[in-house]
Amino acid sequence: MNELLHRYAAALESLDHQGLLRRLPPPGQCWRADFSGNDYMGLAKRPELVEAAAEAGRRYGAGATGSRLLSGNTPLHVELEARIAVDKGAEAALVFASGYQVNAACIAALLDRTALGAEPLVFADKLNHASMHLGCALAGVRQQRYKHLDLAHLEALLEKNAGDPRPKFILSESVFGMDGDQADIAALQGLSLRHGALLYIDEAHATGVFGPRGYGLCEAVSLAPTTVAMGTMSKALGVSGGYLACSLLLRDYLINRAGGFIFSTAPSPLMVGAALKAWELLPSLGAERAALLRRAEDLRQGLRSLGLDHGASSTHIVPVILSTPEAALCAKDTLAAQGILVSAVRPPTVPQGSSRLRIGLSAAHTDQDLDLLLAALGSL
Ligand SMILES: Cc1ncc(COP(=O)(O)O)c(C=O)c1O
């Protein structure tokens, strides 16, 4: 084999050795019950969304044809952003083709030392998503990572740096995607205001599921002009794409400085049409949200009675923490043999020693699905 390609082959072999090799699952498989997705409100296949996408396609085409700054700015993009801004209690919003792109592009731009006049100080929850780390890495910033959800640790770090005049930032998810636990947004915002820091909240897993109308954990908090909230349309909204809700000033800045916005084709009208429909449906899904969270509590109770560890989950995301990558893969295979699909999550997605099954509950699951899952977990 060519010397260069041999290096990639060796890297793959090493991953395989550690039980960390990733493979695409065979497409189109049928499962008795599927807990591996993020379609938390069961919207992905709703006919209204499919029809909204088709209608948007008929009016504006299948593709946006260019960046928002060129030919890709349709009235639908503007309408979706206006709705998101109002419902998140922000002055403005900006949509992107994916949530990953929001974090990579917006965090990198917000941390830009040329604009800030100094390298910023960034305080980040230890379990933040990879796309948030990427934003920091693109800005060349070293993060000070506080212990997961430990606001006393965050406060101690902020106090330690209180005399440092450089701009400060706090980055956290609201519902954590791999642990299913929740940050205290009001307390984070309080700390950010006391220390003059910009607070950046990732609502990828809270959007659609939490908040009085389903618009995320930030819905219960009045957002300060220095708090920004991103979210995705790819999970509970059942579509794809991401948004950032922020002040008008920051929106103008990001339109000028966020590379993933400037140099990328605007999200397809198909996606924007469907996402707008899903966004509008959220307030009507209060009963489904309550049932989803009740089922999650039933699952956690079932896991405890089987002696399984669900960590600190308090949401629709429930891990079963097992330790080694091999243990997680073996448990996934045992469930798959019974027709039940769950994800096995291994490092680097989660810390060493905490490989797990990740169960993503959806409003589309039934009590029977949950019974099947618990029976299969009982056979581990
Ligand atoms: C916390 C968090 N933020 C951002 C993203 C990226 O979102 P998207 O899948 O829309 O790119 C994810 C995806 O899993 C996530 O878990």
Short mmCIF file of C-alpha atoms and ligand atoms in Angstrom, two decimals, residues 98-100 103 129 131 173 202 204-205 230 232 234-235 241, ligand 1:
data_model
loop_
_atom_site.label_atom_id
_atom_site.label_comp_id
_atom_site.label_asym_id
_atom_site.label_seq_id
_atom_site.Cartn_x
_atom_site.Cartn_y
_atom_site.Cartn_z
CA SER A 98 -26.70 22.81 10.63
CA GLY A 99 -26.31 23.21 14.36
CA TYR A 100 -22.68 22.14 14.05
CA ASN A 103 -21.38 26.55 16.90
CA HIS A 129 -20.44 19.28 22.44
CA SER A 131 -18.89 21.65 17.75
CA GLU A 173 -25.36 23.29 26.74
CA ASP A 202 -26.58 25.49 23.25
CA ALA A 204 -29.83 21.63 20.68
CA HIS A 205 -31.48 19.02 22.93
CA MET A 230 -28.34 28.52 19.70
CA THR A 232 -31.02 23.01 16.12
CA SER A 234 -32.41 18.69 13.44
CA LYS A 235 -33.64 17.10 16.65
CA GLY A 241 -30.43 23.21 10.40
C1 LIG B 1 -25.23 19.83 21.91
C2 LIG B 1 -25.20 19.80 20.42
N1 LIG B 1 -24.96 20.94 19.75
C3 LIG B 1 -24.91 20.96 18.41
C4 LIG B 1 -25.11 19.82 17.66
C5 LIG B 1 -25.03 19.88 16.16
O1 LIG B 1 -26.32 19.93 15.64
P1 LIG B 1 -26.65 19.41 14.16
O2 LIG B 1 -26.86 17.94 14.26
O3 LIG B 1 -27.88 20.17 13.79
O4 LIG B 1 -25.49 19.76 13.30
C6 LIG B 1 -25.37 18.61 18.30
C7 LIG B 1 -25.58 17.38 17.51
O5 LIG B 1 -25.70 16.31 17.97
C8 LIG B 1 -25.41 18.60 19.72
O6 LIG B 1 -25.63 17.45 20.39
#
